[in-house]
Amino acid sequence: MDLQLLASVIVTLFVIMDPPGTVPIFMSLTAQMAAKDRNRSAFQALLVATGVIVVFAIFGQSILNYMHISLAALQGAGGLLLVLIALQLLTGSTSGEESAAKYKNVAFVPLGTPLMAGPGAIVAVMVFVQQSSQLSEYLAVGLGIAVVLGSLYLAMRFAGVVQRVLGENGVELVTRIAGLLLSAIAVQMIADSVTAFVKGVA
């Protein structure tokens, strides 16, 4: 196995997918859930993210080419979706029945995608796969993806412990901070998308 490539995949995806940063967002979206439901949502989000990553790793470039979609467009769309989620976190409109009505199942959207398996992670995985040519390299990419996804699941799985430590007011504060940070991430994604479009035209 290519250990250097493995380390590169783990570091890159860990920074992009940010397991620690997922905790406050996960807590805010599942604040009204029972512990059992929250754990189920964490597992479902993991399955969704794994499915999205695997599909795009194998068929991603073919899908985008067939639909005439650029990576920049995919990134911009993900950024716009994250803006909407960030605004809801900042205004406190993501909990309880209202959240359930908007997302049906938060494990699919926004947790599974675009928060866990977002445009950044999808593009990174596609690049790693395209640069691989040997079985050892494909194994390194696959194992690196599994390690980061496992870290994401553990972060969400034990978010309840963090919630009990922080208390209701602490969770409320963390939710607002998460919304602010998520909005910044979304704006950066949109800016990167616009930059890519400008460079493409030039």
PDB file of C-alpha atoms in Angstrom, residues 56-57 60-62 65 71 123-133 138 141:
ATOM      1  CA  PHE A  56     -18.463  10.013  -7.432  1.00  0.00           C
ATOM      2  CA  ALA A  57     -15.096   8.313  -6.927  1.00  0.00           C
ATOM      3  CA  GLY A  60     -17.997  11.175 -10.919  1.00  0.00           C
ATOM      4  CA  GLN A  61     -16.220  12.492 -13.991  1.00  0.00           C
ATOM      5  CA  SER A  62     -18.458  10.510 -16.335  1.00  0.00           C
ATOM      6  CA  ASN A  65     -19.345  15.098 -18.433  1.00  0.00           C
ATOM      7  CA  LEU A  71     -16.624  20.983 -11.002  1.00  0.00           C
ATOM      8  CA  VAL A 123     -13.688  16.905  -5.975  1.00  0.00           C
ATOM      9  CA  ALA A 124     -10.760  15.821  -3.792  1.00  0.00           C
ATOM     10  CA  VAL A 125     -11.730  12.142  -4.029  1.00  0.00           C
ATOM     11  CA  MET A 126     -12.194  12.393  -7.795  1.00  0.00           C
ATOM     12  CA  VAL A 127      -8.722  13.900  -8.152  1.00  0.00           C
ATOM     13  CA  PHE A 128      -7.103  11.196  -5.995  1.00  0.00           C
ATOM     14  CA  VAL A 129      -8.811   8.444  -8.001  1.00  0.00           C
ATOM     15  CA  GLN A 130      -7.829   9.980 -11.334  1.00  0.00           C
ATOM     16  CA  GLN A 131      -4.199  10.208 -10.200  1.00  0.00           C
ATOM     17  CA  SER A 132      -4.131   6.535  -9.142  1.00  0.00           C
ATOM     18  CA  SER A 133      -3.141   3.778 -11.538  1.00  0.00           C
ATOM     19  CA  TYR A 138      -6.543   2.560  -5.076  1.00  0.00           C
ATOM     20  CA  VAL A 141      -7.391   6.059  -1.409  1.00  0.00           C
TER      21      VAL A 141
END
